[in-house]
XYZ file of C-alpha atoms in Angstrom:
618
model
C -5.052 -13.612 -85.627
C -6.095 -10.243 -86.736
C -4.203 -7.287 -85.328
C -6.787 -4.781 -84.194
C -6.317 -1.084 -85.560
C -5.251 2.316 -83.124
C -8.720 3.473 -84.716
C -10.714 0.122 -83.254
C -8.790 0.403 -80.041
C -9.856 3.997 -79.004
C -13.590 3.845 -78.160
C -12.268 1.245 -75.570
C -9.363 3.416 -74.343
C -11.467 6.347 -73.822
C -14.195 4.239 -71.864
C -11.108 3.041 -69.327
C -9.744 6.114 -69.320
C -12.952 7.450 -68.227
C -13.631 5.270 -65.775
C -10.132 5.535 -64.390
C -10.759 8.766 -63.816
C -14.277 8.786 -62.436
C -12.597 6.031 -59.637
C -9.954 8.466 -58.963
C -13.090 11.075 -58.295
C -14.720 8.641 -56.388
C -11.782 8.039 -54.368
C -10.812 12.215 -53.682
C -12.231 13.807 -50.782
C -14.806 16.435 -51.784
C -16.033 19.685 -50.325
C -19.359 20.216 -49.787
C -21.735 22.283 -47.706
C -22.193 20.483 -44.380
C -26.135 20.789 -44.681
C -26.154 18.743 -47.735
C -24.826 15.726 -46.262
C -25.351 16.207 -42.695
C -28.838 14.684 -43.030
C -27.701 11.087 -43.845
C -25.117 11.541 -40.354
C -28.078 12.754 -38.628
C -30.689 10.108 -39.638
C -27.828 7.538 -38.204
C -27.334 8.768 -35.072
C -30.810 9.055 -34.664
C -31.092 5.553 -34.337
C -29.432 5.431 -31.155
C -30.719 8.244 -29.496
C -28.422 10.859 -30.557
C -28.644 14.763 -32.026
C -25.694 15.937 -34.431
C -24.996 19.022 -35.804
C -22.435 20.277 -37.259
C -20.563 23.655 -38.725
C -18.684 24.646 -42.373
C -18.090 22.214 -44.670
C -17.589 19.165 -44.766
C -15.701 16.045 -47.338
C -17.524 13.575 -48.940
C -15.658 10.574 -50.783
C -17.873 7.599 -52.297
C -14.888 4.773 -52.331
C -14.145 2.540 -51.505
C -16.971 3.234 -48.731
C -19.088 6.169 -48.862
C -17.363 8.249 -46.321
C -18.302 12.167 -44.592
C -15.904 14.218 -42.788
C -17.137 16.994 -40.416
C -15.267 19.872 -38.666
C -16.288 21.447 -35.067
C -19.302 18.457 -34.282
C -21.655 17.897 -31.448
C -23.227 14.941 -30.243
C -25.793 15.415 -27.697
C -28.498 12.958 -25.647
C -32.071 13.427 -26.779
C -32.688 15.518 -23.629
C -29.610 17.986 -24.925
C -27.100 16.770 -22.439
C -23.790 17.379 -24.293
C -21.457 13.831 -24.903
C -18.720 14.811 -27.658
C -18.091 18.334 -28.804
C -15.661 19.833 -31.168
C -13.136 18.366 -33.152
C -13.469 16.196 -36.412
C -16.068 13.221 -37.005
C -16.081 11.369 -39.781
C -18.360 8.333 -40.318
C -18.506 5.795 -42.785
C -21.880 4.615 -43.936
C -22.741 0.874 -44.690
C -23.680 0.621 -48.606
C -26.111 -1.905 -48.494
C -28.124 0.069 -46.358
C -27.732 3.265 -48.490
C -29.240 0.856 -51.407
C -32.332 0.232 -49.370
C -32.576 3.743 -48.641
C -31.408 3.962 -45.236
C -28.416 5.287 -43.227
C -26.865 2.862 -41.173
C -23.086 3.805 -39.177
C -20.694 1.125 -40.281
C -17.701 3.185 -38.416
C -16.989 6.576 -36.492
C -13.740 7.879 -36.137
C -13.697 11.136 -33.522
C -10.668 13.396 -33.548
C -9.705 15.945 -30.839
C -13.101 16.440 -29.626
C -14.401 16.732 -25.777
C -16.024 13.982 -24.392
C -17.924 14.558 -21.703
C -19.020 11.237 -19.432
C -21.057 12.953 -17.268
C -21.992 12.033 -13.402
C -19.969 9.069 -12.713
C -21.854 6.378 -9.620
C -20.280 5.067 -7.018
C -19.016 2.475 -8.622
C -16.744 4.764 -11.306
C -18.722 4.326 -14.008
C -20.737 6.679 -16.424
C -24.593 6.824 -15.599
C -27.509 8.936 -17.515
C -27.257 9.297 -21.620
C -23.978 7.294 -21.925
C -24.934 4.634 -20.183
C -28.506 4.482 -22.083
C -26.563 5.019 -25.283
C -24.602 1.818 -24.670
C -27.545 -0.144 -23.506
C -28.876 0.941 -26.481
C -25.418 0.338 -28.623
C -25.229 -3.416 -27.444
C -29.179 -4.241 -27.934
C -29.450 -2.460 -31.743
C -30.107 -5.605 -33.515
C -27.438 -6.047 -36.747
C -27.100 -2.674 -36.613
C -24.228 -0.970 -34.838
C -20.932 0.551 -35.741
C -18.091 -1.996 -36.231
C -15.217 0.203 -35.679
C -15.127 3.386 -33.611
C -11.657 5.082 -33.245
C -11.034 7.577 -30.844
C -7.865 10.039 -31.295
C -6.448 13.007 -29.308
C -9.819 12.843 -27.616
C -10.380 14.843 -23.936
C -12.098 13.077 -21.217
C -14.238 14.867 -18.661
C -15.962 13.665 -16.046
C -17.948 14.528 -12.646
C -17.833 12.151 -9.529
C -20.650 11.398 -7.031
C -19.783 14.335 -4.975
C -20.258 16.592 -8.052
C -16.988 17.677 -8.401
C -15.312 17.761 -12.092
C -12.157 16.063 -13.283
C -10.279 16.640 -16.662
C -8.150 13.568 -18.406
C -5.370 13.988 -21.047
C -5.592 13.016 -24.411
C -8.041 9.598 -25.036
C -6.673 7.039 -27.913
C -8.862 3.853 -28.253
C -10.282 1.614 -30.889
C -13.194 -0.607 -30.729
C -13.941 -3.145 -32.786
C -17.117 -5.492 -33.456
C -17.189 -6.807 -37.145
C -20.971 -7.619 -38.227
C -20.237 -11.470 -38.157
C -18.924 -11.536 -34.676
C -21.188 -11.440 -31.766
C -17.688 -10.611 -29.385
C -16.162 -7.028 -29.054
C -13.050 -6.211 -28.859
C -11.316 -2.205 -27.618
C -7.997 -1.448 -26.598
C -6.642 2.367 -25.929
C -4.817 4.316 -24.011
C -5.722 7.239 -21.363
C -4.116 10.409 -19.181
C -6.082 10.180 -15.787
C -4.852 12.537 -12.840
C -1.468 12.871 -14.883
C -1.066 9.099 -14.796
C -1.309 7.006 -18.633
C -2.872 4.338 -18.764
C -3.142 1.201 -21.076
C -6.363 -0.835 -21.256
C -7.558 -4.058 -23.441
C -10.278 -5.890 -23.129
C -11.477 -8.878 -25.989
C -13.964 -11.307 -25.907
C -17.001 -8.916 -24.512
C -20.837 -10.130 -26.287
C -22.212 -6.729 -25.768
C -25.974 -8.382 -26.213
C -25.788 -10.478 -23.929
C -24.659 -8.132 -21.105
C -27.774 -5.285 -22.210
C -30.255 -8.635 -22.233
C -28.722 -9.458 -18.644
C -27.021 -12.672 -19.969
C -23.364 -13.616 -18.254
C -20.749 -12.521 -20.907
C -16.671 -13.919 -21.161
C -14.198 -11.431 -20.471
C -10.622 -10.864 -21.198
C -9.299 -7.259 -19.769
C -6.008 -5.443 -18.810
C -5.328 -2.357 -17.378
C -2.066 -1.133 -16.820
C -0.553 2.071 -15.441
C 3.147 3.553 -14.065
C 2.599 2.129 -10.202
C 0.719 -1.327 -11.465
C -1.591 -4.052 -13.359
C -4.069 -5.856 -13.324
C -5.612 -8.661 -15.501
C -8.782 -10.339 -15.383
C -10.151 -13.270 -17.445
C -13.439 -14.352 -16.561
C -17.011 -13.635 -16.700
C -19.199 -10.558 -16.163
C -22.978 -9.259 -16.138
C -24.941 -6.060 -15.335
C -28.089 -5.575 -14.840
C -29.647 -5.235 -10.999
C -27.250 -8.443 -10.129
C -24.211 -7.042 -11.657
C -21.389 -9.438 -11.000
C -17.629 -10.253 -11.862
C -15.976 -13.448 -11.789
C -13.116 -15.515 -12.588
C -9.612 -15.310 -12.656
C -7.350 -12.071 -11.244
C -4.221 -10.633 -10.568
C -3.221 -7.098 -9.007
C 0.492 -5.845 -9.075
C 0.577 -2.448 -7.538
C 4.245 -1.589 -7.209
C 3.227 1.457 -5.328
C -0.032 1.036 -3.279
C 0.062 4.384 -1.914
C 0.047 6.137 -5.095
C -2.163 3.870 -7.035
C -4.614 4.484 -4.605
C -4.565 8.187 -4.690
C -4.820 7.738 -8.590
C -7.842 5.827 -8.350
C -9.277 8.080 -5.388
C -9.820 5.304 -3.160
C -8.227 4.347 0.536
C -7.062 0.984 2.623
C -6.018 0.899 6.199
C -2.417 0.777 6.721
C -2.229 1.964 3.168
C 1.011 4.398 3.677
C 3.336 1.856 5.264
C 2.461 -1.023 2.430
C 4.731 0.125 -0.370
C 3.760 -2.808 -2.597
C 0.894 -5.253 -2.894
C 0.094 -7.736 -5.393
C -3.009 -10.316 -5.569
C -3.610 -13.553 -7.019
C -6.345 -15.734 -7.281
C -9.921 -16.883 -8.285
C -12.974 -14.140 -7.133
C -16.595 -13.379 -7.131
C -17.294 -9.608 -6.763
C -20.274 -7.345 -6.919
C -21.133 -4.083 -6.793
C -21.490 -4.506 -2.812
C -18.177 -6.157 -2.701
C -15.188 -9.207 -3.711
C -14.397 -11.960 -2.491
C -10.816 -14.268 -3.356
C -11.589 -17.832 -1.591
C -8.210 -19.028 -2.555
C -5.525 -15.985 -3.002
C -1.588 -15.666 -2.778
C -0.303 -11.832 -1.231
C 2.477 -10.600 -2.239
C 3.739 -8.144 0.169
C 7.235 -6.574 -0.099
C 9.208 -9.704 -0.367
C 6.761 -12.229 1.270
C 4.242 -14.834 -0.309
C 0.960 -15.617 1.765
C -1.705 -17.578 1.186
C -5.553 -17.522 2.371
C -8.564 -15.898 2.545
C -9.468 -12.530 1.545
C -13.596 -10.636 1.296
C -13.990 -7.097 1.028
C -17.206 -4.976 1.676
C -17.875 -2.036 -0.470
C -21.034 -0.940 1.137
C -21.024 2.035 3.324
C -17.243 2.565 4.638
C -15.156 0.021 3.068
C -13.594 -3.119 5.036
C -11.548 -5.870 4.170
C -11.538 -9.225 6.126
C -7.787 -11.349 5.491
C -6.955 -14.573 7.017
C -3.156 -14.866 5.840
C -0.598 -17.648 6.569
C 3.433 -17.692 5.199
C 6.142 -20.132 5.944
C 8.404 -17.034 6.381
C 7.574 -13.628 6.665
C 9.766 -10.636 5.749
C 8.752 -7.510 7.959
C 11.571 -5.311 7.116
C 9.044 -3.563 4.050
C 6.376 -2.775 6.652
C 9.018 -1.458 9.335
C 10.483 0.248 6.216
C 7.177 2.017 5.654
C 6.147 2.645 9.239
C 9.302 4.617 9.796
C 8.776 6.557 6.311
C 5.609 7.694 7.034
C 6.903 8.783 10.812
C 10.188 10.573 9.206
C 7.824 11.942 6.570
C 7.893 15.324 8.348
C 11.094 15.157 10.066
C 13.628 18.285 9.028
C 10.152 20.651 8.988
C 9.329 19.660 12.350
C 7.737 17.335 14.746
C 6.737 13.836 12.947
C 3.338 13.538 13.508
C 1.472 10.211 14.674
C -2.030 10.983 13.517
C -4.240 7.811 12.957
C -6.266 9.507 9.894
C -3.395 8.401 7.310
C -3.763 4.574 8.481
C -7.556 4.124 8.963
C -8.570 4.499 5.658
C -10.877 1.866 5.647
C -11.579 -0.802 8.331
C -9.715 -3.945 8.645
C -9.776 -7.493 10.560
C -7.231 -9.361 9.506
C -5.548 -12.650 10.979
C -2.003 -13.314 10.692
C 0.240 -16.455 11.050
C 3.918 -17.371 10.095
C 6.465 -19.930 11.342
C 9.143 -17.332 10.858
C 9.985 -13.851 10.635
C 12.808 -11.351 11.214
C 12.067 -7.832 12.884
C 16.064 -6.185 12.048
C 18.393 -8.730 13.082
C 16.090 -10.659 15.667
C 14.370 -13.866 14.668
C 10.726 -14.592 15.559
C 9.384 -17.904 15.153
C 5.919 -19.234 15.311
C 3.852 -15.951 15.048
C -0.058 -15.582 15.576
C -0.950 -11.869 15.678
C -4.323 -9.987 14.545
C -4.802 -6.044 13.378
C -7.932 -4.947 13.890
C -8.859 -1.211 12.209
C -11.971 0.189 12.938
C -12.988 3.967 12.715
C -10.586 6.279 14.198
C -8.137 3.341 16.125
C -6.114 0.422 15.251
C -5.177 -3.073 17.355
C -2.371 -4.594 17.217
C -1.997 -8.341 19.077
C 0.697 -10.931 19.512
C -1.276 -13.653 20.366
C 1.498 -15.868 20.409
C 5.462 -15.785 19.037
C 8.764 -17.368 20.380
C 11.995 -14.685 20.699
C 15.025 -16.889 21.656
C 13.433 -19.067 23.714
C 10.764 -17.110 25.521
C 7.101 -17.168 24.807
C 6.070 -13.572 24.206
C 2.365 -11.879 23.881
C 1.551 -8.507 23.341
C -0.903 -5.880 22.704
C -1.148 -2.525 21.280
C -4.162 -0.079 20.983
C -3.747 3.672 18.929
C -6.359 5.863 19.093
C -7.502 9.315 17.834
C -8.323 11.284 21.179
C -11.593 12.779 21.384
C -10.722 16.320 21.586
C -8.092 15.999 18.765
C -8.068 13.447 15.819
C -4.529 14.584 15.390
C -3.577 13.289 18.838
C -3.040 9.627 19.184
C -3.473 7.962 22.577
C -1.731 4.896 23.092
C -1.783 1.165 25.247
C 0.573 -1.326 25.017
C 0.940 -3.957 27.242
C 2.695 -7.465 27.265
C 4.314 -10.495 28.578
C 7.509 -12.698 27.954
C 8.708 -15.692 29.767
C 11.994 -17.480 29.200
C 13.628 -14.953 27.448
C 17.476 -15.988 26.905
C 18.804 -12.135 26.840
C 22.112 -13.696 26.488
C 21.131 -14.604 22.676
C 18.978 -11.735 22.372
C 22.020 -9.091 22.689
C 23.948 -11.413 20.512
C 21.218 -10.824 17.782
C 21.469 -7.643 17.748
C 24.915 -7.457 17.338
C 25.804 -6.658 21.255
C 27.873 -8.970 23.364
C 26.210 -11.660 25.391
C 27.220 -10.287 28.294
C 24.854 -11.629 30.816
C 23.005 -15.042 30.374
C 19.974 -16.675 31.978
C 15.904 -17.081 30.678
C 14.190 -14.029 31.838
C 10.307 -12.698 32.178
C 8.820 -9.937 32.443
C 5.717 -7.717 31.548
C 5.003 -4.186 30.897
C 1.842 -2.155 30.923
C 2.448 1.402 29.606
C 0.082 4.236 28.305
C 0.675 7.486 26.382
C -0.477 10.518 23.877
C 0.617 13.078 22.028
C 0.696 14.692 18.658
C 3.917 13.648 17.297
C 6.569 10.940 18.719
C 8.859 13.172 20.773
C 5.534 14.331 22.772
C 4.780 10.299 23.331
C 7.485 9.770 24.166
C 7.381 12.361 26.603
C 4.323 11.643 28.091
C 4.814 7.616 28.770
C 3.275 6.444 32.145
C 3.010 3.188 33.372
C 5.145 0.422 34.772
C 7.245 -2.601 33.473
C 8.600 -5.477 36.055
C 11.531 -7.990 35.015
C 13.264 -10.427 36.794
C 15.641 -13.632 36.107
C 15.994 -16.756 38.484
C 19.457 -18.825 38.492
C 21.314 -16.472 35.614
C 25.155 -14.771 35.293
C 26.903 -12.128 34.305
C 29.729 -13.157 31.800
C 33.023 -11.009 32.081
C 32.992 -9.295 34.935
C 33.580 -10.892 38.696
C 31.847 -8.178 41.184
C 33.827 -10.350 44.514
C 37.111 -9.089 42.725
C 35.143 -5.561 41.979
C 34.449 -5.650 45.601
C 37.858 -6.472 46.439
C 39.535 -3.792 44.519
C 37.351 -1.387 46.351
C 35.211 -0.784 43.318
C 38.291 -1.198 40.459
C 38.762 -3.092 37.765
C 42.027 -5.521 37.641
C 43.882 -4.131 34.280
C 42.389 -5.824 31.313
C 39.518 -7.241 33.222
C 37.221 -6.469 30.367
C 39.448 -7.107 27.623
C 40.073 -10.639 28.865
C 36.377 -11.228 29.704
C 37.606 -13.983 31.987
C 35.114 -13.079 35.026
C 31.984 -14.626 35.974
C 29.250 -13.760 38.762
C 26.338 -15.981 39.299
C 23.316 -15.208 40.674
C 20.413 -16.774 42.106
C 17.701 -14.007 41.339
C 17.792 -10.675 40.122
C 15.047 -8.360 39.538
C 13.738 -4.785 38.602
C 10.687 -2.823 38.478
C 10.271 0.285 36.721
C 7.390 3.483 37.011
C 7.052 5.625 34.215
C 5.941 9.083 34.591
C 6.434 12.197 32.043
C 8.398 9.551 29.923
C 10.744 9.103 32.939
C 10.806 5.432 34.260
C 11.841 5.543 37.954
C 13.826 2.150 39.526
C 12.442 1.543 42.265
C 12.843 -1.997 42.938
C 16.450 -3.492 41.583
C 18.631 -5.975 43.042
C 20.407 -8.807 42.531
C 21.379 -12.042 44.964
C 24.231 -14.401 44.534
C 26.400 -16.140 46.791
C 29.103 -13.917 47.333
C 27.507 -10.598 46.398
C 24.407 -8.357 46.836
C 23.371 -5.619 44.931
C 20.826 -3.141 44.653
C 19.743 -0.276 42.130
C 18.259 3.120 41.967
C 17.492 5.384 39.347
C 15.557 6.496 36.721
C 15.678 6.530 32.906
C 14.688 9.231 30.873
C 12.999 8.117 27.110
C 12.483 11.927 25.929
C 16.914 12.476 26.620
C 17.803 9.179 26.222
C 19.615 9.044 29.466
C 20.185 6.726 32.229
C 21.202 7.699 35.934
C 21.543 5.095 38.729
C 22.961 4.525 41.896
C 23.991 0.543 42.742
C 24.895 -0.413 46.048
C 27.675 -3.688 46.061
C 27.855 -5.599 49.141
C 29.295 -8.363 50.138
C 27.421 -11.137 51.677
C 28.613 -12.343 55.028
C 29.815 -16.198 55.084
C 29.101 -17.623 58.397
C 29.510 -15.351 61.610
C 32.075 -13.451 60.015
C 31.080 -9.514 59.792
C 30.008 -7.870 56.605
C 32.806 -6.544 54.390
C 32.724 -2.952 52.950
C 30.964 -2.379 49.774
C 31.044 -0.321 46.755
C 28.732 2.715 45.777
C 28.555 3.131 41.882
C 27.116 6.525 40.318
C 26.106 5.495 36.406
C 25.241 8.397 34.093
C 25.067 9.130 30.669
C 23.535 8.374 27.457
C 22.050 5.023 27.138
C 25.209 4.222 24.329
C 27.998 5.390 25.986
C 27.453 5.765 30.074
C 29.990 6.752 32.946
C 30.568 4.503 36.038
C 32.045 5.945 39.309
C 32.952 3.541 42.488
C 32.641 5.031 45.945
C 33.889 3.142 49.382
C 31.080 3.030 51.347
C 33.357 3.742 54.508
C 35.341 6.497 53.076
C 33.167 8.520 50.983
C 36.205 8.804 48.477
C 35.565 8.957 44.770
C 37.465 6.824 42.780
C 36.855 7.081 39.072
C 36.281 3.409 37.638
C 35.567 3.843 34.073
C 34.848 7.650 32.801
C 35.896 9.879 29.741
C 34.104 9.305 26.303
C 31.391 6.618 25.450
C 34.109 4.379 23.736
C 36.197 3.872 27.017
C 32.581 2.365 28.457
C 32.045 -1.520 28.140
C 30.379 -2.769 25.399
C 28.066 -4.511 27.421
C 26.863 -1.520 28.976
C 26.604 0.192 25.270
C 23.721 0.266 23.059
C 24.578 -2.096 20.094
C 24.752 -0.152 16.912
C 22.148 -2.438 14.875
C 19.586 -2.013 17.444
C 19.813 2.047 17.689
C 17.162 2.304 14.952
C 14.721 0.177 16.950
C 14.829 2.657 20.471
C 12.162 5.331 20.987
């Protein structure tokens, strides 16, 4: 084979070496004045509506796409409205349109500019020149961007009531390649100081601008939550949502201040999470079929929402077991929200939020250390009040139905007024006590019923203002550990290690009390108590506001044949409802014998307040 010469070769070399270098040209960013090139950005935008303009100079490279880089842009509507200012642009233009003569956007990569969505509708969403620039976007034809990168971008916005809000830094990118008739985005953003992740894939931005029904795959994610839909969606005049959902929001309270938005009995859910298939609308959702996650508890049912005029959400919720501790939890945070800087207020406005009707029912549940079984209860929030019932739950053995009503007083929306009124029957307070972590110190089914009204600003003034009246009596019961013949006997002592021992016993055939609240003060003035050795009676009053009780119970004897009545016993009680003082009295002698006195630990457990069940008194 012929060896070629150096002086054959060089021609060629020259022509590579030329070329090399005009590729390397090609390649290299160059500057140019900005109204040279701006023309081909401009004709582009123009396509969809849009002015551009921009200031000094700007880079031009020709490979491997023909690509222009401004410096301090603006994009504006056709009617001048402002949508991206400042910052860097720089767009890519497709080549085969450039051969044909035209400029055609083939991707648009924005850099620490302002973006400016504009008046956002009730729904959240941008109206006015963005929303007509994507109607626009999804029904070009072939022709449309198919990347658009957003960087270090700035949101702004204005709500429906016109005021502004400013986001942190925007970073997204948005993809629809020219063969694909799916779009794909997924980005990052600072709202109200919060930042948030988003995704969506799968979106056929034609068929949502012709009014088609378009798949869906999105995510959003932030500190307190997520959520995830899969699905189907479609605008137009019957915009709708459908499909598949799930909301975790690990902190309900804040997510909804994040998203400006409110639900009844909001502050005292601190987490919520949804599951199921939906329909929704602009008007509202609805979840057939949906599993609640509240706190530790899994229900299942029904839940429809209304977004038309003041919100409300309809739930019809059943569990096998129901944890309540979370929602006690959060009902005693929000009351000791204010406590150490004054008062804690009871003001409805925090809780009605929205309206509510929602049905409850569980075969068990735990409220502390008591068990409740077989539970049908209702809250009903509308305007300015909230109902609670107890249609129907068993507490150790009794049947028990209540009712409460809170509402904002007329005058003041930061006074509550309050109802509550109920009913037991069978109540074993033997196995109540014993729940709580007391001693079972008396036993015997019980009922009773209370009906008892109040107001006030904050707790301590409703609990100083309770009126009303309660009744509760027992048929056929006793009182473990403690014989009142042998009381009587000892002229109102105790034989040494009496209680210790706990080896007394006093039946009864009926014993009963009646109580009339005024000014938070509940007056006795109806107690006694009938066996077949012993009467008693009672008199006092006990005071919610001090947490005192004072009483005065007369011990008599009960005459057996014609024999005449034996002295009795006086007994003063006093003292704070854990840790009260007894003092005996011969009725004949008007002597004062101290029976059990000194500090609340010398007092009988059974007439102490059991530890576990201080958090639960008023």
């Amino acid at each position: 084979m012929k060896r070629r010469s150096a002086r054959e070769l060089a021609p060629a070399l020259c022509l590579a070496v030329i070329a090399a270098a005009g590729i390397v040209a090609a390649c290299m960013p160059w500057s140019v004045p900005a109204a040279r090139v701006t023309g081909f950005a401009t004709r582009a935008f123009s396509d969809y509506g849009l002015a551009f303009s921009a200031e000094g100079a700007a880079e031009l490279t020709l490979l491997p796409l023909p690509r222009i880089g401004f410096a301090r842009t603006r994009i504006a509507a056709a009617d001048g409205t402002s949508l991206a200012e400042g910052g860097r642009l720089t767009v890519e233009l497709a080549p085969t349109a450039l051969l044909s003569g035209r400029a055609e956007l083939a991707s648009v990569v924005l850099d620490g500019a302002r973006i400016d969505l504009g008046r956002l509708d009730g729904d959240g969403l941008p109206g006015g020149p963005l929303r007509g620039l994507a109607e626009r976007f999804a029904g070009s034809g072939s022709s449309h961007p198919r990347r658009v990168s957003l960087t270090r971008c700035t949101v702004t916005a204005t709500d429906a009531e016109g005021s502004s809000e400013r986001g942190g830094e925007v970073e997204a990118m948005l993809s629809w390649p020219l063969w694909s008739a799916s779009l794909d985005a997924a980005g990052s953003l600072i709202w109200h100081g919060a930042r948030t992740r988003f995704a969506f894939a799968g979106l056929r931005p034609r068929d949502l601008a012709e009014g088609r029904t378009s798949p869906v795959s999105a995510m959003l994610a932030w500190p307190e939550g997520t959520l995830s839909v899969e699905g189907s969606a479609r605008l137009g005049a019957e915009a709708a949502l459908s499909g598949h959902g799930r909301l975790d929001a690990r902190d309900l309270p804040r997510t909804l201040a994040w998203i400006g938005a409110d639900m009844a009995l909001s502050p005292i859910v601190r987490s919520l999470s949804l599951d199921g298939a939906f329909e929704g609308s602009a008007t509202g959702i609805m979840i057939p079929r949906v599993r609640v996650g509240i706190g530790n508890s899994s229900l299942e049912g029904a839940v429809s929402a209304s977004f038309e005029g003041r919100p409300a959400v309809q739930a019809t919720l059943a569990a096998e077991d129901l944890d309540l501790g979370p929602l006690l939890g959060g009902l005693v945070r929000l009351l000791d929200a204010e406590q150490g800087a004054g008062p804690r207020p009871v003001a409805l406005k925090p809780l009605t939020g929205s309206d509510l009707d929602l049905r409850l029912s569980a075969g068990s549940s735990r409220i502390g250390p008591v068990r409740v079984e077989d539970i049908a209860a209702s809250v009903l929030v509308r305007g300015e009040s909230v109902e609670a019932s107890l249609s129907r739950a068993r507490v150790s053995g009794s049947t028990v139905k209540a009712r409460l009503a809170l509402t904002a007083a007329a005058e003041d929306a930061d006074e509550t007024e309050l109802r509550a009124q109920g009913t037991f029957d069978g109540l074993d307070i033997g196995a109540l006590l014993a729940e709580i972590g007391g001693e079972r110190w008396v036993v015997g089914a019980t009922q009773g019923q209370f009906a008892l009204e109040s107001s006030g600003r904050d707790v301590a003034a409703l609990t100083a203002h309770v009126a009303g009246r309660a009744a509760f009596a027992m048929e056929g019961g006793a009182i473990a550990g403690l014989d009142l013949s042998d009381v009587i006997h000892r002229n109102g002592a105790l034989a040494p290690g009496a209680l210790a021992r706990r080896n007394g016993r006093t039946t009864f055939e009926r014993a009963a009390v009646s109580l009339k609240f005024a000014n938070g003060v509940g007056e006795i003035g109806d107690g006694f108590l009938r066996s077949g050795s012993v009467n008693a009676a009672i008199r006092g009053n006990l005071s919610l506001p001090e947490r005192r009780f004072t009483a005065r119970v007369t011990l008599q004897p009960r005459a057996v044949g014609g024999e005449a009545p034996r002295r009795g016993t006086l007994f003063d009680i006093s003292g704070p409802w854990d840790g009260v003082s007894v003092k005996a009295t011969r009725l004949d002698q008007g002597e004062t014998d101290p029976v059990l006195q000194g500090p609340p630990a010398t007092s009988p457990a059974a007439l102490r307040l059991p530890a576990s069940a201080r958090a639960y008194a008023p």
